Short mmCIF file of C-alpha atoms in Angstrom, two decimals:
data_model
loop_
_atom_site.label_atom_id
_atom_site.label_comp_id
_atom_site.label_asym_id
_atom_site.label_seq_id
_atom_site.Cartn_x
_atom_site.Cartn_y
_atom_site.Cartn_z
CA UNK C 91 0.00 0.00 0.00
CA UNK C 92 1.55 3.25 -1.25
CA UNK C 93 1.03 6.64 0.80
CA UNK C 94 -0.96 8.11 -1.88
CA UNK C 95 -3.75 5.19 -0.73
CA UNK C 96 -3.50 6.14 2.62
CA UNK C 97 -4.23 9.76 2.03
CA UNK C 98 -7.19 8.46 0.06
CA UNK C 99 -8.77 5.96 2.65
CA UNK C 100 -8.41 8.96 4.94
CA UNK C 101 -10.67 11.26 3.13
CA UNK C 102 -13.12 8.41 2.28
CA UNK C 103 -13.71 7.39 6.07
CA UNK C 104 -13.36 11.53 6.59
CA UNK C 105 -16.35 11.27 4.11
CA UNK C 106 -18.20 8.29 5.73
CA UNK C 107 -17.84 9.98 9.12
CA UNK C 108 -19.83 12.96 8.19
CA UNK C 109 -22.64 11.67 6.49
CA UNK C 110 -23.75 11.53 10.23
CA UNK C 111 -24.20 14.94 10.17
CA UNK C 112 -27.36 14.22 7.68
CA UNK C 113 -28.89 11.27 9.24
CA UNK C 114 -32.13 11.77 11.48
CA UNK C 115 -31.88 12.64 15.18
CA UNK C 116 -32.37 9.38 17.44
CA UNK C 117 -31.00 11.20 20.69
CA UNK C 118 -30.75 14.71 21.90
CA UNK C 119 -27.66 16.17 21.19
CA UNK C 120 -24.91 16.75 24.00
CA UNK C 121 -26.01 20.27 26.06
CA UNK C 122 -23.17 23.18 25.27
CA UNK C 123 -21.90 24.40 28.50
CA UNK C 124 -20.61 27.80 27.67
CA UNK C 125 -20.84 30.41 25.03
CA UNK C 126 -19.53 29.23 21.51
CA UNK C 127 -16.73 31.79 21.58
CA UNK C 128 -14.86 30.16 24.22
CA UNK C 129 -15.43 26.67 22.61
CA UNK C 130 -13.96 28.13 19.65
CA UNK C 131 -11.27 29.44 20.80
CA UNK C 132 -10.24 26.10 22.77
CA UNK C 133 -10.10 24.47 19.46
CA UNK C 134 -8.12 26.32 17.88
CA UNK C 135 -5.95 26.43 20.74
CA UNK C 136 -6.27 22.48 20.23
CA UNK C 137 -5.57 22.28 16.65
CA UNK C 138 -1.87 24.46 17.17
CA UNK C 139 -0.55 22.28 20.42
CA UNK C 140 -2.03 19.16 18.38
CA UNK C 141 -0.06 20.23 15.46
CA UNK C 142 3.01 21.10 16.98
CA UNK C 143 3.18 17.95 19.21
CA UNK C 144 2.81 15.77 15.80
CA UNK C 145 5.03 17.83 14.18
CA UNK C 146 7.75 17.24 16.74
CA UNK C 147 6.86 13.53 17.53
CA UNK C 148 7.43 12.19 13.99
CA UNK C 149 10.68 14.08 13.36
CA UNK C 150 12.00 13.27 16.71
CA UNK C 151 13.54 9.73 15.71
CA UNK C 152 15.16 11.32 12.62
CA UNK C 153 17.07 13.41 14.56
CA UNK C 154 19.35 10.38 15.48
CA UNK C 155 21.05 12.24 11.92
CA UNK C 156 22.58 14.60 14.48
CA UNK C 157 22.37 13.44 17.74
CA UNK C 158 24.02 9.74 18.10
CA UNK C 159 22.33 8.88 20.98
CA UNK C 160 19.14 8.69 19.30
CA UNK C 161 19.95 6.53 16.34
CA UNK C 162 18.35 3.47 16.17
CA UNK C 163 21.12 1.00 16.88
CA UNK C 164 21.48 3.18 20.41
CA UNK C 165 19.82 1.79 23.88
CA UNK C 166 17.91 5.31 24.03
CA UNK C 167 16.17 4.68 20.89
CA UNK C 168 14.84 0.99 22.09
CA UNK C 169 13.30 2.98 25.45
CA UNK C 170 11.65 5.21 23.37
CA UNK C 171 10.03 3.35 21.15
CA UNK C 172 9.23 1.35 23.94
CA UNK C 173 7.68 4.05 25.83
CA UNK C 174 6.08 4.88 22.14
CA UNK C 175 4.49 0.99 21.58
CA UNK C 176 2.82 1.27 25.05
CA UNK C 177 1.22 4.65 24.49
CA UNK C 178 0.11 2.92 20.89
CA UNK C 179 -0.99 -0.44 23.33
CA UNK C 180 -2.86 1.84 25.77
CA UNK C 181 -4.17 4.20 22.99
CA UNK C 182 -5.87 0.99 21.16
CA UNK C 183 -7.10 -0.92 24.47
CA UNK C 184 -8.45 2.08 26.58
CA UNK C 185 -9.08 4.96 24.08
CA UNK C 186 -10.19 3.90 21.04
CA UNK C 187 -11.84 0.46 21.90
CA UNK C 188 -13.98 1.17 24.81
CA UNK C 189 -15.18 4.42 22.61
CA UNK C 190 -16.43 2.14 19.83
CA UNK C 191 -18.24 -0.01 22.29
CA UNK C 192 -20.29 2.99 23.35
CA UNK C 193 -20.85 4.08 20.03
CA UNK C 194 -21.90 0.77 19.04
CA UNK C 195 -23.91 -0.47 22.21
CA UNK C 196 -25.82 3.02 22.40
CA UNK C 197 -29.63 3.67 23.76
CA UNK C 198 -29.77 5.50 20.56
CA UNK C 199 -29.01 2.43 18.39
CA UNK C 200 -31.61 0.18 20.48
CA UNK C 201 -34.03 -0.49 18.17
CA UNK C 202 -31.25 -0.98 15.76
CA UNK C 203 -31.18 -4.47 13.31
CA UNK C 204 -27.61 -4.70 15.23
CA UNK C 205 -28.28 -3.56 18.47
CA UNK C 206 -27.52 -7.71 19.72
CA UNK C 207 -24.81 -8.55 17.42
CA UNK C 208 -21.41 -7.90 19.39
CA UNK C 209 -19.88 -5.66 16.43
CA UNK C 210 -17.56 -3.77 18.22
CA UNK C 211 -15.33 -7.08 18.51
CA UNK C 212 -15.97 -8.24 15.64
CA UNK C 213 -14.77 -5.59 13.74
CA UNK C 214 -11.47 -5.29 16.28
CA UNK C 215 -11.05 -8.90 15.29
CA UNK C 216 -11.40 -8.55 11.43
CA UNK C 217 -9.33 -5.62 11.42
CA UNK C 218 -6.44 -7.54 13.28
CA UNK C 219 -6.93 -10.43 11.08
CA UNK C 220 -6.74 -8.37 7.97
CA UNK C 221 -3.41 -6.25 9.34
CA UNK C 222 -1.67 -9.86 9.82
CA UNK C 223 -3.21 -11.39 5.84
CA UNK C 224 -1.93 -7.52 4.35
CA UNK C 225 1.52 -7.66 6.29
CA UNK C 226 2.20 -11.29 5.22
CA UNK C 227 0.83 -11.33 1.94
CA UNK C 228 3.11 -8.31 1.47
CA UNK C 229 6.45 -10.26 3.09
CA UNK C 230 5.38 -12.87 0.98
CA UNK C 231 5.74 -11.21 -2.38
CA UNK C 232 8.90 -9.52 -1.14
CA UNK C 233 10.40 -13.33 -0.61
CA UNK C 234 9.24 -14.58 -4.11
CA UNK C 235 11.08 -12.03 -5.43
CA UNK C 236 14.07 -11.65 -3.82
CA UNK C 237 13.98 -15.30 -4.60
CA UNK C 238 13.59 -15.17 -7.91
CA UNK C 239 16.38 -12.02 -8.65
CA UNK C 240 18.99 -14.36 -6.76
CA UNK C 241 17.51 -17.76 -9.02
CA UNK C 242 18.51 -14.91 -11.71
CA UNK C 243 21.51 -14.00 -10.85
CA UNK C 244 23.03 -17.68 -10.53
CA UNK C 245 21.32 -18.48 -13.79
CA UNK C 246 23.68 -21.47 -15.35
CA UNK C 247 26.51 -21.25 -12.40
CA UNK C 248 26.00 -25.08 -11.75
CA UNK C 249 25.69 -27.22 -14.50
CA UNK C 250 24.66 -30.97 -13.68
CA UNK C 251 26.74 -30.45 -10.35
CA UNK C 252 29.94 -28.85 -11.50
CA UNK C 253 31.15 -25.38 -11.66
CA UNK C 254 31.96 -24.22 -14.61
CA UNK C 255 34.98 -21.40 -14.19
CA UNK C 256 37.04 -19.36 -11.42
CA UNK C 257 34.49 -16.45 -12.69
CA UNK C 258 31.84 -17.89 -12.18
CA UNK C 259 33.51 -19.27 -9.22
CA UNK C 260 33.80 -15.33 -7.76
CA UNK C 261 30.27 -14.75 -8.60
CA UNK C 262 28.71 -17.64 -6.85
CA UNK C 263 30.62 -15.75 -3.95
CA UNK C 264 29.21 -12.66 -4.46
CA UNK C 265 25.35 -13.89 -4.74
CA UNK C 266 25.85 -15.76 -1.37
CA UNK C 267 27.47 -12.85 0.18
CA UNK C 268 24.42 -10.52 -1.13
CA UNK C 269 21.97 -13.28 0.32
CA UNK C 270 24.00 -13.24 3.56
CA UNK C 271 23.03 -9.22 3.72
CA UNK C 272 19.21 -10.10 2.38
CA UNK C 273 18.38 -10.56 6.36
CA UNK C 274 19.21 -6.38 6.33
CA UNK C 275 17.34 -5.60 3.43
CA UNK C 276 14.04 -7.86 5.11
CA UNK C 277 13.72 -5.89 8.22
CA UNK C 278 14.00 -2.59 6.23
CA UNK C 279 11.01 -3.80 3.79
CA UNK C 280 8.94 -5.17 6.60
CA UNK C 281 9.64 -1.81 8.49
CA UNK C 282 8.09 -0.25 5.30
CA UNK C 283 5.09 -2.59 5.59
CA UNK C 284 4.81 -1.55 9.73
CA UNK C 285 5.12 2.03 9.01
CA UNK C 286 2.23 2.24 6.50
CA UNK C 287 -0.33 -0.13 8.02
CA UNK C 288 0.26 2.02 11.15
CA UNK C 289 -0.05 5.24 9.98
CA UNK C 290 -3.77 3.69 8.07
CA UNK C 291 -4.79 2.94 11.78
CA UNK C 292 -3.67 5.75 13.46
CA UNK C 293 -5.16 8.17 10.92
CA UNK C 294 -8.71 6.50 10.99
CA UNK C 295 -9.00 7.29 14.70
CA UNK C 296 -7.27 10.54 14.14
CA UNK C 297 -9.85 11.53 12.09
CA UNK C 298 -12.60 10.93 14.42
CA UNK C 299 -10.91 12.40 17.06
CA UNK C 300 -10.46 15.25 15.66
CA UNK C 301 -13.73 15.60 14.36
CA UNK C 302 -15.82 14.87 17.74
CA UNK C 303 -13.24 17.29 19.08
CA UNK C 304 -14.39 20.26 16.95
CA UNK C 305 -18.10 19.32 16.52
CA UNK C 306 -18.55 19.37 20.24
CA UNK C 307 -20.08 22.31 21.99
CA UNK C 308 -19.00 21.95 25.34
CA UNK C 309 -15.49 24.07 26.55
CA UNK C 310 -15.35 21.65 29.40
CA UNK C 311 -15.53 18.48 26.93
CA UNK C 312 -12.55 20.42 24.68
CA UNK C 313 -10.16 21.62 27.75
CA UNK C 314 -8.76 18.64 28.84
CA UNK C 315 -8.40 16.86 25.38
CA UNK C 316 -6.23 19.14 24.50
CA UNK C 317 -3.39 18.34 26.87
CA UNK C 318 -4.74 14.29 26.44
CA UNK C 319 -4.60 14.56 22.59
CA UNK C 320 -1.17 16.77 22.43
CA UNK C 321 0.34 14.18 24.39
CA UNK C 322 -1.07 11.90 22.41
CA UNK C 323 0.06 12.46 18.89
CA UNK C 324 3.23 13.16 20.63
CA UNK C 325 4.05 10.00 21.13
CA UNK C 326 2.32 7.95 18.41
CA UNK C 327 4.37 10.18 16.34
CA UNK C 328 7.75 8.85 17.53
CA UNK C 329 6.54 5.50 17.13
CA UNK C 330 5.70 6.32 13.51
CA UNK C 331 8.58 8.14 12.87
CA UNK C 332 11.07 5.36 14.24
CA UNK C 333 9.32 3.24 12.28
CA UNK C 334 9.68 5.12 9.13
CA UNK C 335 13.26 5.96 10.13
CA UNK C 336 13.96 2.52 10.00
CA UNK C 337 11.88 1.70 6.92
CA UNK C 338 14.70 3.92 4.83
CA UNK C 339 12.00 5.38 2.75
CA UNK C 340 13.39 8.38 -0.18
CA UNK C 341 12.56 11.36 1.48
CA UNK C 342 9.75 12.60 -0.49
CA UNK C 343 7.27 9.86 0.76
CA UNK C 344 8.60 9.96 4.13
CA UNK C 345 7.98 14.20 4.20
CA UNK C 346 4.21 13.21 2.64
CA UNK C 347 3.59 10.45 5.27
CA UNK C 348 4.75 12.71 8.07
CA UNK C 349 2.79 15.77 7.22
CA UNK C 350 -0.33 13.42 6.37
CA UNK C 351 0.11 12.31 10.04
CA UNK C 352 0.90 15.68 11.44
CA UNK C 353 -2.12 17.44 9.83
CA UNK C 354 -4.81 13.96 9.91
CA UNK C 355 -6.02 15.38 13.20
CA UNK C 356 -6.09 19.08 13.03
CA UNK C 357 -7.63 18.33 9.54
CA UNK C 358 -10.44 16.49 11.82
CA UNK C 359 -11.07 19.43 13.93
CA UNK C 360 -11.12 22.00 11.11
CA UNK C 361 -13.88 19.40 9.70
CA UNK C 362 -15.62 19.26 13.27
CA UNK C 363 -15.87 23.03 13.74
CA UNK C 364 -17.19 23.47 9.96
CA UNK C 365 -20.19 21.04 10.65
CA UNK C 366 -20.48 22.00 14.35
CA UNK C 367 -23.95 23.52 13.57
CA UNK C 368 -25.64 20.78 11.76
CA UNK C 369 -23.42 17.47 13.39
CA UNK C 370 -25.05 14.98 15.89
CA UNK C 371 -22.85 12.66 17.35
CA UNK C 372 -26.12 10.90 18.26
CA UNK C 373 -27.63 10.31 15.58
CA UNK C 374 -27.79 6.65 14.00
CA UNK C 375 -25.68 6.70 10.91
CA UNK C 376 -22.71 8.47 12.98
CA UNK C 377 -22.46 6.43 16.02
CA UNK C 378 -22.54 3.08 13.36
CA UNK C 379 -19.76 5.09 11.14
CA UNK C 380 -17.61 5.81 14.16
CA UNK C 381 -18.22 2.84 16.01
CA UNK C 382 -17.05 0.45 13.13
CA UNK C 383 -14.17 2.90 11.98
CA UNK C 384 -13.15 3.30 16.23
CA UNK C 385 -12.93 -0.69 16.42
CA UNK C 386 -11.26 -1.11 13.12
CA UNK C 387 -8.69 1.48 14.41
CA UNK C 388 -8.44 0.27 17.80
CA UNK C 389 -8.05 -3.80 15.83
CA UNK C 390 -5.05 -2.15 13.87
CA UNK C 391 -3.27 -0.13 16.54
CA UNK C 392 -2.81 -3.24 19.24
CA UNK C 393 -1.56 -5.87 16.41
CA UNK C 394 0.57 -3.40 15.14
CA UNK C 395 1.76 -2.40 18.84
CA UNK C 396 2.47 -6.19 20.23
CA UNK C 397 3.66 -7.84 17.34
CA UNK C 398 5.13 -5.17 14.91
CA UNK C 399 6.78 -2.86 17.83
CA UNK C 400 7.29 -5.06 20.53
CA UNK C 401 7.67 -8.35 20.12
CA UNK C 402 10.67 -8.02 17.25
CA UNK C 403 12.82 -4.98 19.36
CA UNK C 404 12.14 -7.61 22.77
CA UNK C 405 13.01 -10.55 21.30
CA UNK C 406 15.93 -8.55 19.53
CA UNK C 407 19.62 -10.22 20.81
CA UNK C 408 20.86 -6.99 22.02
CA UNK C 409 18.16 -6.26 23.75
CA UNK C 410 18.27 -10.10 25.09
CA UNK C 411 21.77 -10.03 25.93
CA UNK C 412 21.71 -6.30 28.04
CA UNK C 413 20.14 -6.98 30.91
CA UNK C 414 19.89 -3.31 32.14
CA UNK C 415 18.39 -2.47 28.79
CA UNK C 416 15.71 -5.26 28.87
CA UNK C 417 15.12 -4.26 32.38
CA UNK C 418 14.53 -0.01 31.19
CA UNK C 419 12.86 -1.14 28.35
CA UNK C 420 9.73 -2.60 30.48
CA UNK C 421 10.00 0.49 32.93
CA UNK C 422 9.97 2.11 29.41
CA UNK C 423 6.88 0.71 27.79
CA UNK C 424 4.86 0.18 31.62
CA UNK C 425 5.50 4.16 31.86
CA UNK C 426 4.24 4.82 28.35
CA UNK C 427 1.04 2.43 28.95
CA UNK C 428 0.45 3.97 32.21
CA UNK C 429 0.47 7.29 31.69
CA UNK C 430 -1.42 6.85 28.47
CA UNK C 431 -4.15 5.23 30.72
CA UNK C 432 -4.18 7.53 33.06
CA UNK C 433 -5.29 10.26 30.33
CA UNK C 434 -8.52 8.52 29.92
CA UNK C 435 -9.95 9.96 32.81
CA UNK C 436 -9.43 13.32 30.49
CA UNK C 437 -9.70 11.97 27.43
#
């Protein structure tokens, strides 16, 4: 999956999300506490921290460039990201899950076809099971043709057992030193498949984040997401950003995945505060659009945080072999779970 795709699933669900704002009315909407003027102006006081925190999350890992202690081959980058994964773990598992539950398992949607069926985790679940058939489908086609440029390369080396000169001799050397450095050139592509499939997920909850954020009324609803959220796409943003640090993508499509990231939930709220007027949260068709988009999110986000993040840089020898790291790297990712948890008292 290219960038370009991602940019366009995220204005299609952007799309699906707001066609909520013409369904009918099945609830009353949320009461405004305050004048609109100070809800306003929290926004947009939302939408530059937001920004800016983004902004400085994803470029954070690249600027191991400059500063060698945060290259990725350094202990310091491995308790980052694991601080990064849990805030992803948490995110998924006490943000954006339990949110598409309520969505999903409203009093609004009671008299709903689907009001019995247990969507919400059945959506997680196909969401999860689709991230692991697209990441090794992908891996897949990488192998088959790695495998068959090498099958190229060796062509006639060997024929019926013997070797036919000292050249070809020197290149039979050559091909099995280039499929000795293949194991290099793996974890780079699969960190290109990780870094994609995560920014999908984190921009389809991004966008309905940001878009509850600015269609909602209340200044004491928007006050304390914006610390919540800041911190937020802080953080997801250095896990994306190590992850496309890693993925060695030309810098073009790394600059247009970053700024699609850093602008997916400001874009949201900008959205929000356009329809503020006419969007329900509570009506049928949005709480069914965000509920299935929130558990397809919150599906992607924990795969992609336990087996993508996780599980390889834990299971990594260095790690393995360095105790003290192993032992900072769960203080590491328990801090970035906690405090990520905490937040949804806030948020």
């Amino acid at each position: 999956m290219e960038f370009h795709k991602i940019i366009f699933i995220a204005f299609l669900l952007s799309t699906l999300i707001i066609t909520g704002v013409f369904a009918d009315c099945t609830c009353e909407p949320e009461e405004t506490n305050g004048d609109k003027s100070k809800a306003l102006r929290y926004k947009l006081i939302a939408l530059a921290s937001i920004l800016t925190a983004g902004c400085i999350g994803i470029s954070l890992p690249f600027a191991g460039k400059f500063f060698p202690a945060l290259r990725p081959e350094k202990d310091g980058f491995f308790l980052v990201k694991a601080f990064a994964a849990g805030v992803i773990l948490a995110t998924g598992f006490i943000h954006i899950l339990p949110n598409a539950f309520e969505s999903l398992t409203s009093p609004c949607l009671k008299e709903h076809p689907w009001a019995d069926f247990p969507f919400t985790g059945f959506v997680a679940m196909v969401a999860t099971i689709a991230t692991l058939l697209f990441e090794t489908s992908a891996a897949a086609y990488q192998v088959r043709a790695q495998t068959a440029a090498v099958a190229k390369v060796v062509g006639d080396e060997e024929v019926n057992g013997a070797h036919v000169d000292n050249d070809m001799h020197a290149s039979h050397g050559h091909v099995h030193g280039s499929m000795l450095s293949t194991s290099d050139d793996s974890e780079v592509k699969r960190y290109r498949i990780v870094s994609q499939v995560l920014e999908l997920g984190i921009i389809i909850h991004s966008i309905v984040i940001g878009l509850s954020l600015g269609a909602s009324k209340n200044p004491k609803t928007i006050k304390p997401l914006l610390a919540a959220l800041s911190f937020h796409q802080f953080f997801e943003g250095v896990g994306l950003g190590g992850c496309l640090f890693q993925a060695k993508i030309k810098s073009l499509a790394t600059t247009v995945m970053a700024v699609c990231f850093a602008l997916t939930t400001p874009s949201g709220i900008v959205m929000g505060i356009l329809v503020s007027n006419t969007y329900n949260e509570n009506s049928a068709t949005a709480l069914i659009v965000e509920g299935i988009l929130m558990a397809a999110a919150a599906g992607i986000l924990i795969y992609m945080a336990l087996v993508d993040l996780l599980s390889p840089d834990f299971k990594n020898h260095k790690m393995q072999n360095n105790k003290i790291l192993l032992f900072g790297s769960y203080i590491s990712l328990l801090l970035g779970a906690g405090l990520m948890s905490m937040l949804a008292k806030w948020a």
